[in-house]
Amino acid sequence: MSAKQQDLNAPAAPPAVNDDRFEEVLALIQGARQRAVQAVNSQLIELYWQVGAYISRKLEASEWGDSVVSQLAAHLAQKQPGLRGFTRPNLFRMRQFYEAYRDDPIVSPLVRQLPWTLNHTILSQCKRAEEREFYVRMVIQEKWSKRELERQLKAALFERSVSQPAKVSEALKQTHPAAMDVFRDVYMLEFLGLPGGHAEADLHGALMDRLKEFLIELGRDFCFVGSQYPLQVGGRDFALDLLFFHRGLNCLVAIELKVGRFEPEYLGKLDFYLEALDRNERKSHENPAIGVLLCASKDDEVVEYALNRSLSPALIAEYQTRLPDKALLQAKLQEFYALGAHAQRDE
């Protein structure tokens, strides 16, 4: 039989399926799988918590020494050869996990939502209870992967958030009270790989090429709307560098890029863009637009003066193309806490 005859006798290929008809079933399957993974993780974290509590009680009561934990690991390995994750170091991590959160009724339920690898990363790199809580909440809120969590730890996000709050106008505080928890004073753009003497076109192009990473840095609720977004006012054409929408704040977010230091006159142009967005682009159910000036550097006193009389919901932030010196930021944070403690004693 010729190849052509074989092709004619072969069973007909199944007809193309209209995928739209089965999307609901696919969503049910995917949802069930996700819930199954979450349930398994929750049970595993609960098991680690209980084992950690057991070991902690034995050690605190002096019923066990550290060597007994080694014997426990060996016993488990002998009795359950296929059992993974119960080595001596991991058993001590379970104890540390339990002791770190046992007296914290707010955070202890939250850590059960995280995979063990993320919990271990936070425990091993965060010394302060408030720092651990900060990253636990951020992982849950932003749904960070282990890689993104480690990046934010290297970028000292906690230290920057505590000691360097976002510089915003009074109008932004009034119209969008939740914005202080959304925006940052400094955004880390080291993933762009920009040279020292880059131009605004280089910055803009790199952000478009690495938009996914930029959205992660901005935050989970940011949605990209457009680049060089056209605005027409009085018969003239203008172009806004970047336009986003924030789901939580329910508003447009305009970002203007500046590769030099902040200058007060930049704020006037941003005010103009916000007025155009509110008049011509904003939907009736949306809140007033927010403006962000993203500059390579800024003088905080100049920023304060510029924002003090601004009537627009705006903020001025800095971008950095290299990860910060974490040790220096930690030292600044220590000074911040020391000043806070001194002020409390004086009251």
mmCIF file of C-alpha atoms in Angstrom:
data_model
loop_
_atom_site.group_PDB
_atom_site.id
_atom_site.type_symbol
_atom_site.label_atom_id
_atom_site.label_comp_id
_atom_site.label_asym_id
_atom_site.label_seq_id
_atom_site.Cartn_x
_atom_site.Cartn_y
_atom_site.Cartn_z
ATOM 1 C CA MET A 1 0.000 0.000 0.000
ATOM 2 C CA SER A 2 1.415 3.364 -0.972
ATOM 3 C CA ALA A 3 1.983 6.129 1.535
ATOM 4 C CA LYS A 4 -0.790 8.112 -0.123
ATOM 5 C CA GLN A 5 -3.249 5.229 0.320
ATOM 6 C CA GLN A 6 -2.204 4.848 3.979
ATOM 7 C CA ASP A 7 -2.943 8.534 4.560
ATOM 8 C CA LEU A 8 -6.388 8.088 2.989
ATOM 9 C CA ASN A 9 -7.167 5.079 5.216
ATOM 10 C CA ALA A 10 -5.900 6.728 8.403
ATOM 11 C CA PRO A 11 -8.575 7.765 10.907
ATOM 12 C CA ALA A 12 -9.700 11.336 10.506
ATOM 13 C CA ALA A 13 -8.265 13.843 12.941
ATOM 14 C CA PRO A 14 -10.729 14.941 15.618
ATOM 15 C CA PRO A 15 -12.514 18.159 14.764
ATOM 16 C CA ALA A 16 -11.101 21.363 16.170
ATOM 17 C CA VAL A 17 -12.552 22.073 19.594
ATOM 18 C CA ASN A 18 -14.126 25.394 20.368
ATOM 19 C CA ASP A 19 -12.069 26.203 23.489
ATOM 20 C CA ASP A 20 -14.524 28.816 24.712
ATOM 21 C CA ARG A 21 -17.108 26.141 25.521
ATOM 22 C CA PHE A 22 -14.827 24.377 27.992
ATOM 23 C CA GLU A 23 -13.096 27.285 29.715
ATOM 24 C CA GLU A 24 -15.376 26.931 32.750
ATOM 25 C CA VAL A 25 -14.436 23.257 33.220
ATOM 26 C CA LEU A 26 -10.749 24.125 32.788
ATOM 27 C CA ALA A 27 -11.088 26.844 35.420
ATOM 28 C CA LEU A 28 -12.691 24.334 37.820
ATOM 29 C CA ILE A 29 -9.782 21.917 37.353
ATOM 30 C CA GLN A 30 -7.171 24.616 37.814
ATOM 31 C CA GLY A 31 -8.940 25.961 40.882
ATOM 32 C CA ALA A 32 -9.135 22.482 42.429
ATOM 33 C CA ARG A 33 -5.431 21.923 41.794
ATOM 34 C CA GLN A 34 -4.539 25.240 43.384
ATOM 35 C CA ARG A 35 -6.657 24.495 46.451
ATOM 36 C CA ALA A 36 -5.076 21.042 46.725
ATOM 37 C CA VAL A 37 -1.582 22.548 46.680
ATOM 38 C CA GLN A 38 -2.602 25.125 49.277
ATOM 39 C CA ALA A 39 -4.124 22.432 51.486
ATOM 40 C CA VAL A 40 -0.976 20.301 51.297
ATOM 41 C CA ASN A 41 1.181 23.327 52.112
ATOM 42 C CA SER A 42 -1.048 24.284 55.040
ATOM 43 C CA GLN A 43 -0.829 20.765 56.480
ATOM 44 C CA LEU A 44 2.951 20.661 56.008
ATOM 45 C CA ILE A 45 3.460 24.012 57.738
ATOM 46 C CA GLU A 46 1.172 22.894 60.577
ATOM 47 C CA LEU A 47 3.245 19.712 60.932
ATOM 48 C CA TYR A 48 6.486 21.710 61.057
ATOM 49 C CA TRP A 49 4.914 24.018 63.640
ATOM 50 C CA GLN A 50 3.921 21.102 65.859
ATOM 51 C CA VAL A 51 7.303 19.387 65.546
ATOM 52 C CA GLY A 52 9.031 22.698 66.292
ATOM 53 C CA ALA A 53 6.825 23.196 69.356
ATOM 54 C CA TYR A 54 7.602 19.687 70.601
ATOM 55 C CA ILE A 55 11.357 20.151 70.245
ATOM 56 C CA SER A 56 11.202 23.631 71.796
ATOM 57 C CA ARG A 57 9.373 22.357 74.878
ATOM 58 C CA LYS A 58 11.833 19.495 75.347
ATOM 59 C CA LEU A 59 14.861 21.773 75.066
ATOM 60 C CA GLU A 60 13.402 24.519 77.285
ATOM 61 C CA ALA A 61 12.543 21.967 79.976
ATOM 62 C CA SER A 62 16.105 20.604 79.739
ATOM 63 C CA GLU A 63 14.681 17.166 78.983
ATOM 64 C CA TRP A 64 16.709 17.157 75.762
ATOM 65 C CA GLY A 65 20.084 18.455 74.719
ATOM 66 C CA ASP A 66 21.024 19.406 71.182
ATOM 67 C CA SER A 67 22.448 15.931 70.624
ATOM 68 C CA VAL A 68 18.991 14.405 71.121
ATOM 69 C CA VAL A 69 17.751 16.359 68.096
ATOM 70 C CA SER A 70 20.478 14.674 66.039
ATOM 71 C CA GLN A 71 19.316 11.316 67.379
ATOM 72 C CA LEU A 72 15.734 12.191 66.452
ATOM 73 C CA ALA A 73 16.791 12.997 62.874
ATOM 74 C CA ALA A 74 18.642 9.675 62.640
ATOM 75 C CA HIS A 75 15.679 7.790 64.100
ATOM 76 C CA LEU A 76 13.256 9.336 61.614
ATOM 77 C CA ALA A 77 15.582 8.561 58.716
ATOM 78 C CA GLN A 78 15.785 4.900 59.848
ATOM 79 C CA LYS A 79 12.084 4.434 60.468
ATOM 80 C CA GLN A 80 10.932 6.421 57.415
ATOM 81 C CA PRO A 81 13.640 6.021 54.737
ATOM 82 C CA GLY A 82 11.715 8.046 52.157
ATOM 83 C CA LEU A 83 10.920 10.893 54.546
ATOM 84 C CA ARG A 84 12.436 14.185 53.441
ATOM 85 C CA GLY A 85 12.911 17.484 55.244
ATOM 86 C CA PHE A 86 13.541 16.126 58.746
ATOM 87 C CA THR A 87 17.291 16.468 58.888
ATOM 88 C CA ARG A 88 18.982 17.871 61.988
ATOM 89 C CA PRO A 89 19.316 21.414 60.531
ATOM 90 C CA ASN A 90 15.696 21.409 59.423
ATOM 91 C CA LEU A 91 14.472 20.226 62.816
ATOM 92 C CA PHE A 92 16.238 23.166 64.419
ATOM 93 C CA ARG A 93 14.657 25.445 61.798
ATOM 94 C CA MET A 94 11.231 24.103 62.808
ATOM 95 C CA ARG A 95 12.041 24.985 66.395
ATOM 96 C CA GLN A 96 13.149 28.470 65.311
ATOM 97 C CA PHE A 97 9.967 28.834 63.245
ATOM 98 C CA TYR A 98 7.773 28.001 66.225
ATOM 99 C CA GLU A 99 9.672 30.207 68.679
ATOM 100 C CA ALA A 100 9.693 33.186 66.299
ATOM 101 C CA TYR A 101 5.911 33.326 65.981
ATOM 102 C CA ARG A 102 4.409 31.485 68.965
ATOM 103 C CA ASP A 103 3.747 34.705 70.912
ATOM 104 C CA ASP A 104 2.424 36.606 67.895
ATOM 105 C CA PRO A 105 -1.305 35.869 67.396
ATOM 106 C CA ILE A 106 -1.455 38.182 64.364
ATOM 107 C CA VAL A 107 1.449 36.829 62.305
ATOM 108 C CA SER A 108 1.324 33.142 63.286
ATOM 109 C CA PRO A 109 -1.814 32.486 61.157
ATOM 110 C CA LEU A 110 -0.229 34.370 58.233
ATOM 111 C CA VAL A 111 2.924 32.256 58.060
ATOM 112 C CA ARG A 112 0.774 29.177 57.510
ATOM 113 C CA GLN A 113 -0.143 30.637 54.116
ATOM 114 C CA LEU A 114 3.477 30.623 52.911
ATOM 115 C CA PRO A 115 5.496 27.695 51.553
ATOM 116 C CA TRP A 116 8.280 26.473 53.809
ATOM 117 C CA THR A 117 11.012 27.797 51.499
ATOM 118 C CA LEU A 118 9.664 31.348 51.809
ATOM 119 C CA ASN A 119 9.209 31.042 55.566
ATOM 120 C CA HIS A 120 12.773 29.790 55.913
ATOM 121 C CA THR A 121 14.115 32.629 53.738
ATOM 122 C CA ILE A 122 12.390 35.239 55.901
ATOM 123 C CA LEU A 123 13.477 33.586 59.151
ATOM 124 C CA SER A 124 17.103 33.263 58.094
ATOM 125 C CA GLN A 125 17.477 36.851 56.860
ATOM 126 C CA CYS A 126 15.213 38.905 59.143
ATOM 127 C CA LYS A 127 16.166 39.511 62.760
ATOM 128 C CA ARG A 128 13.446 41.887 63.930
ATOM 129 C CA ALA A 129 9.879 40.706 64.488
ATOM 130 C CA GLU A 130 8.482 43.722 62.626
ATOM 131 C CA GLU A 131 10.765 42.984 59.678
ATOM 132 C CA ARG A 132 9.550 39.385 59.509
ATOM 133 C CA GLU A 133 5.928 40.548 59.650
ATOM 134 C CA PHE A 134 6.600 43.097 56.893
ATOM 135 C CA TYR A 135 7.944 40.489 54.469
ATOM 136 C CA VAL A 136 5.315 37.886 55.364
ATOM 137 C CA ARG A 137 2.583 40.397 54.532
ATOM 138 C CA MET A 138 4.336 41.536 51.360
ATOM 139 C CA VAL A 139 4.741 37.965 50.081
ATOM 140 C CA ILE A 140 1.043 37.281 50.655
ATOM 141 C CA GLN A 141 -0.034 40.620 49.147
ATOM 142 C CA GLU A 142 2.288 40.625 46.133
ATOM 143 C CA LYS A 143 2.487 36.832 45.676
ATOM 144 C CA TRP A 144 6.268 36.970 45.394
ATOM 145 C CA SER A 145 8.281 33.974 44.321
ATOM 146 C CA LYS A 146 11.359 32.953 46.311
ATOM 147 C CA ARG A 147 13.520 34.748 43.750
ATOM 148 C CA GLU A 148 11.593 38.020 44.075
ATOM 149 C CA LEU A 149 11.584 37.793 47.883
ATOM 150 C CA GLU A 150 15.366 37.389 47.906
ATOM 151 C CA ARG A 151 15.708 40.338 45.521
ATOM 152 C CA GLN A 152 13.639 42.574 47.807
ATOM 153 C CA LEU A 153 15.643 41.431 50.831
ATOM 154 C CA LYS A 154 18.870 42.383 49.025
ATOM 155 C CA ALA A 155 17.278 45.685 48.042
ATOM 156 C CA ALA A 156 16.519 46.346 51.738
ATOM 157 C CA LEU A 157 12.864 47.103 51.075
ATOM 158 C CA PHE A 158 11.966 46.994 54.767
ATOM 159 C CA GLU A 159 14.715 49.406 55.782
ATOM 160 C CA ARG A 160 13.778 51.794 52.966
ATOM 161 C CA SER A 161 10.056 51.616 53.733
ATOM 162 C CA VAL A 162 10.531 52.405 57.432
ATOM 163 C CA SER A 163 13.232 55.055 57.270
ATOM 164 C CA GLN A 164 12.390 56.552 53.845
ATOM 165 C CA PRO A 165 8.600 56.894 53.442
ATOM 166 C CA ALA A 166 7.249 58.147 50.119
ATOM 167 C CA LYS A 167 7.323 61.941 49.588
ATOM 168 C CA VAL A 168 3.748 62.865 48.639
ATOM 169 C CA SER A 169 1.588 65.971 48.426
ATOM 170 C CA GLU A 170 -1.109 66.750 50.971
ATOM 171 C CA ALA A 171 -3.680 66.399 48.182
ATOM 172 C CA LEU A 172 -2.587 62.799 47.632
ATOM 173 C CA LYS A 173 -2.998 61.994 51.325
ATOM 174 C CA GLN A 174 -6.520 63.439 51.296
ATOM 175 C CA THR A 175 -7.815 61.954 48.042
ATOM 176 C CA HIS A 176 -6.042 58.575 48.326
ATOM 177 C CA PRO A 177 -5.321 57.763 52.000
ATOM 178 C CA ALA A 178 -4.216 54.220 51.105
ATOM 179 C CA ALA A 179 -1.569 55.490 48.673
ATOM 180 C CA MET A 180 1.082 55.683 51.393
ATOM 181 C CA ASP A 181 1.052 51.883 51.506
ATOM 182 C CA VAL A 182 1.335 51.620 47.716
ATOM 183 C CA PHE A 183 4.080 53.998 46.632
ATOM 184 C CA ARG A 184 7.743 54.101 47.629
ATOM 185 C CA ASP A 185 10.367 56.764 48.006
ATOM 186 C CA VAL A 186 12.903 54.746 45.980
ATOM 187 C CA TYR A 187 12.351 52.185 43.224
ATOM 188 C CA MET A 188 15.079 49.679 42.418
ATOM 189 C CA LEU A 189 15.623 49.269 38.664
ATOM 190 C CA GLU A 190 18.886 47.315 38.746
ATOM 191 C CA PHE A 191 17.359 44.712 36.445
ATOM 192 C CA LEU A 192 17.470 47.211 33.554
ATOM 193 C CA GLY A 193 21.273 47.053 33.319
ATOM 194 C CA LEU A 194 21.507 50.750 32.386
ATOM 195 C CA PRO A 195 24.914 52.465 32.046
ATOM 196 C CA GLY A 196 25.777 55.433 34.234
ATOM 197 C CA GLY A 197 25.235 58.111 31.592
ATOM 198 C CA HIS A 198 21.923 56.902 30.199
ATOM 199 C CA ALA A 199 19.390 59.209 28.540
ATOM 200 C CA GLU A 200 15.631 59.366 29.145
ATOM 201 C CA ALA A 201 15.071 57.429 25.907
ATOM 202 C CA ASP A 202 17.350 54.663 27.234
ATOM 203 C CA LEU A 203 15.434 54.522 30.510
ATOM 204 C CA HIS A 204 12.062 54.532 28.763
ATOM 205 C CA GLY A 205 13.094 51.839 26.264
ATOM 206 C CA ALA A 206 14.594 49.619 28.959
ATOM 207 C CA LEU A 207 11.416 49.863 31.060
ATOM 208 C CA MET A 208 9.331 48.794 28.069
ATOM 209 C CA ASP A 209 11.681 45.878 27.373
ATOM 210 C CA ARG A 210 11.484 44.742 31.009
ATOM 211 C CA LEU A 211 7.885 45.759 31.695
ATOM 212 C CA LYS A 212 7.095 42.574 33.611
ATOM 213 C CA GLU A 213 9.890 43.220 36.118
ATOM 214 C CA PHE A 214 8.897 46.882 36.373
ATOM 215 C CA LEU A 215 5.302 45.925 37.195
ATOM 216 C CA ILE A 216 6.559 43.592 39.935
ATOM 217 C CA GLU A 217 8.641 46.428 41.372
ATOM 218 C CA LEU A 218 5.669 48.822 41.258
ATOM 219 C CA GLY A 219 3.293 46.354 42.915
ATOM 220 C CA ARG A 220 0.723 43.718 42.083
ATOM 221 C CA ASP A 221 -2.277 46.012 41.500
ATOM 222 C CA PHE A 222 -0.611 48.104 38.787
ATOM 223 C CA CYS A 223 -1.863 47.504 35.227
ATOM 224 C CA PHE A 224 -0.087 48.915 32.182
ATOM 225 C CA VAL A 225 -2.170 51.263 30.006
ATOM 226 C CA GLY A 226 0.241 52.865 27.579
ATOM 227 C CA SER A 227 3.643 54.325 26.691
ATOM 228 C CA GLN A 228 3.999 57.842 25.301
ATOM 229 C CA TYR A 229 0.285 58.087 25.995
ATOM 230 C CA PRO A 230 -1.271 60.785 23.767
ATOM 231 C CA LEU A 231 -3.082 63.702 25.381
ATOM 232 C CA GLN A 232 -4.669 66.480 23.346
ATOM 233 C CA VAL A 233 -5.362 69.853 24.935
ATOM 234 C CA GLY A 234 -6.402 72.987 23.073
ATOM 235 C CA GLY A 235 -5.506 71.564 19.691
ATOM 236 C CA ARG A 236 -1.985 70.622 20.820
ATOM 237 C CA ASP A 237 -0.624 67.095 21.219
ATOM 238 C CA PHE A 238 1.262 65.949 24.310
ATOM 239 C CA ALA A 239 2.749 62.573 25.261
ATOM 240 C CA LEU A 240 2.800 61.176 28.793
ATOM 241 C CA ASP A 241 5.799 58.901 29.396
ATOM 242 C CA LEU A 242 3.936 56.018 31.064
ATOM 243 C CA LEU A 243 0.330 55.476 32.086
ATOM 244 C CA PHE A 244 -0.870 52.781 34.498
ATOM 245 C CA PHE A 245 -4.068 51.945 36.332
ATOM 246 C CA HIS A 246 -4.083 50.873 39.975
ATOM 247 C CA ARG A 247 -6.888 48.478 40.798
ATOM 248 C CA GLY A 248 -6.810 49.006 44.559
ATOM 249 C CA LEU A 249 -6.815 52.801 44.377
ATOM 250 C CA ASN A 250 -9.177 52.730 41.367
ATOM 251 C CA CYS A 251 -7.350 55.434 39.469
ATOM 252 C CA LEU A 252 -4.979 56.197 36.634
ATOM 253 C CA VAL A 253 -1.312 56.637 37.581
ATOM 254 C CA ALA A 254 0.833 58.858 35.367
ATOM 255 C CA ILE A 255 4.617 58.399 35.531
ATOM 256 C CA GLU A 256 7.021 60.970 34.135
ATOM 257 C CA LEU A 257 10.682 59.942 33.816
ATOM 258 C CA LYS A 258 13.643 62.219 34.543
ATOM 259 C CA VAL A 259 17.250 60.989 34.351
ATOM 260 C CA GLY A 260 18.593 63.970 36.303
ATOM 261 C CA ARG A 261 17.797 65.360 39.728
ATOM 262 C CA PHE A 262 14.334 66.646 40.557
ATOM 263 C CA GLU A 263 13.646 70.247 39.642
ATOM 264 C CA PRO A 264 10.565 72.110 40.985
ATOM 265 C CA GLU A 265 9.350 73.059 37.494
ATOM 266 C CA TYR A 266 8.811 69.381 36.656
ATOM 267 C CA LEU A 267 5.840 69.370 39.006
ATOM 268 C CA GLY A 268 3.945 71.954 36.932
ATOM 269 C CA LYS A 269 4.034 69.781 33.833
ATOM 270 C CA LEU A 270 2.888 66.760 35.846
ATOM 271 C CA ASP A 271 -0.019 68.816 37.257
ATOM 272 C CA PHE A 272 -0.987 69.673 33.680
ATOM 273 C CA TYR A 273 -1.024 66.003 32.658
ATOM 274 C CA LEU A 274 -3.140 65.054 35.678
ATOM 275 C CA GLU A 275 -5.694 67.735 34.829
ATOM 276 C CA ALA A 276 -5.878 66.448 31.250
ATOM 277 C CA LEU A 277 -6.311 62.857 32.435
ATOM 278 C CA ASP A 278 -9.074 63.790 34.882
ATOM 279 C CA ARG A 279 -10.967 65.854 32.334
ATOM 280 C CA ASN A 280 -10.571 63.692 29.237
ATOM 281 C CA GLU A 281 -9.647 60.125 30.259
ATOM 282 C CA ARG A 282 -11.002 59.368 33.730
ATOM 283 C CA LYS A 283 -14.180 57.269 33.909
ATOM 284 C CA SER A 284 -17.059 58.446 36.083
ATOM 285 C CA HIS A 285 -16.517 55.657 38.645
ATOM 286 C CA GLU A 286 -12.764 56.262 38.974
ATOM 287 C CA ASN A 287 -10.878 58.361 41.516
ATOM 288 C CA PRO A 288 -8.696 61.329 40.486
ATOM 289 C CA ALA A 289 -5.458 60.396 38.738
ATOM 290 C CA ILE A 290 -2.151 60.234 40.634
ATOM 291 C CA GLY A 291 1.125 61.585 39.268
ATOM 292 C CA VAL A 292 4.601 60.189 39.918
ATOM 293 C CA LEU A 293 7.816 61.972 39.022
ATOM 294 C CA LEU A 294 10.485 59.268 38.847
ATOM 295 C CA CYS A 295 13.870 60.977 39.000
ATOM 296 C CA ALA A 296 17.470 59.772 39.179
ATOM 297 C CA SER A 297 18.035 61.843 42.327
ATOM 298 C CA LYS A 298 16.314 64.412 44.511
ATOM 299 C CA ASP A 299 16.984 66.776 47.379
ATOM 300 C CA ASP A 300 14.409 65.994 50.069
ATOM 301 C CA GLU A 301 14.160 69.619 51.207
ATOM 302 C CA VAL A 302 13.518 70.813 47.641
ATOM 303 C CA VAL A 303 10.916 68.063 47.286
ATOM 304 C CA GLU A 304 9.212 69.154 50.510
ATOM 305 C CA TYR A 305 8.999 72.768 49.373
ATOM 306 C CA ALA A 306 7.700 71.791 45.932
ATOM 307 C CA LEU A 307 4.992 69.473 47.266
ATOM 308 C CA ASN A 308 3.909 71.690 50.147
ATOM 309 C CA ARG A 309 1.618 73.882 48.023
ATOM 310 C CA SER A 310 0.837 71.417 45.264
ATOM 311 C CA LEU A 311 -2.902 70.966 44.759
ATOM 312 C CA SER A 312 -2.468 67.743 42.776
ATOM 313 C CA PRO A 313 -2.286 64.173 44.151
ATOM 314 C CA ALA A 314 1.376 63.696 43.258
ATOM 315 C CA LEU A 315 4.605 62.261 44.605
ATOM 316 C CA ILE A 316 8.282 62.455 43.777
ATOM 317 C CA ALA A 317 10.283 59.250 43.865
ATOM 318 C CA GLU A 318 13.820 58.259 43.009
ATOM 319 C CA TYR A 319 14.980 55.343 40.910
ATOM 320 C CA GLN A 320 18.272 53.533 41.419
ATOM 321 C CA THR A 321 20.034 51.309 38.905
ATOM 322 C CA ARG A 322 22.236 49.564 41.498
ATOM 323 C CA LEU A 323 21.212 47.675 44.616
ATOM 324 C CA PRO A 324 21.787 49.790 47.739
ATOM 325 C CA ASP A 325 24.334 49.235 50.473
ATOM 326 C CA LYS A 326 22.154 47.208 52.833
ATOM 327 C CA ALA A 327 24.547 47.589 55.772
ATOM 328 C CA LEU A 328 24.327 51.381 55.460
ATOM 329 C CA LEU A 329 20.528 51.273 55.344
ATOM 330 C CA GLN A 330 20.451 48.990 58.392
ATOM 331 C CA ALA A 331 22.640 51.458 60.262
ATOM 332 C CA LYS A 332 20.244 54.274 59.322
ATOM 333 C CA LEU A 333 17.351 52.132 60.520
ATOM 334 C CA GLN A 334 19.074 51.633 63.877
ATOM 335 C CA GLU A 335 19.408 55.414 64.169
ATOM 336 C CA PHE A 336 15.722 55.778 63.260
ATOM 337 C CA TYR A 337 14.674 53.345 66.012
ATOM 338 C CA ALA A 338 17.047 54.977 68.508
ATOM 339 C CA LEU A 339 15.581 58.419 67.822
ATOM 340 C CA GLY A 340 12.067 56.997 68.235
ATOM 341 C CA ALA A 341 12.957 55.406 71.566
ATOM 342 C CA HIS A 342 14.603 58.651 72.747
ATOM 343 C CA ALA A 343 11.512 60.660 71.803
ATOM 344 C CA GLN A 344 9.279 58.263 73.757
ATOM 345 C CA ARG A 345 11.435 58.622 76.884
ATOM 346 C CA ASP A 346 11.191 62.417 76.630
ATOM 347 C CA GLU A 347 7.375 62.379 76.507
#
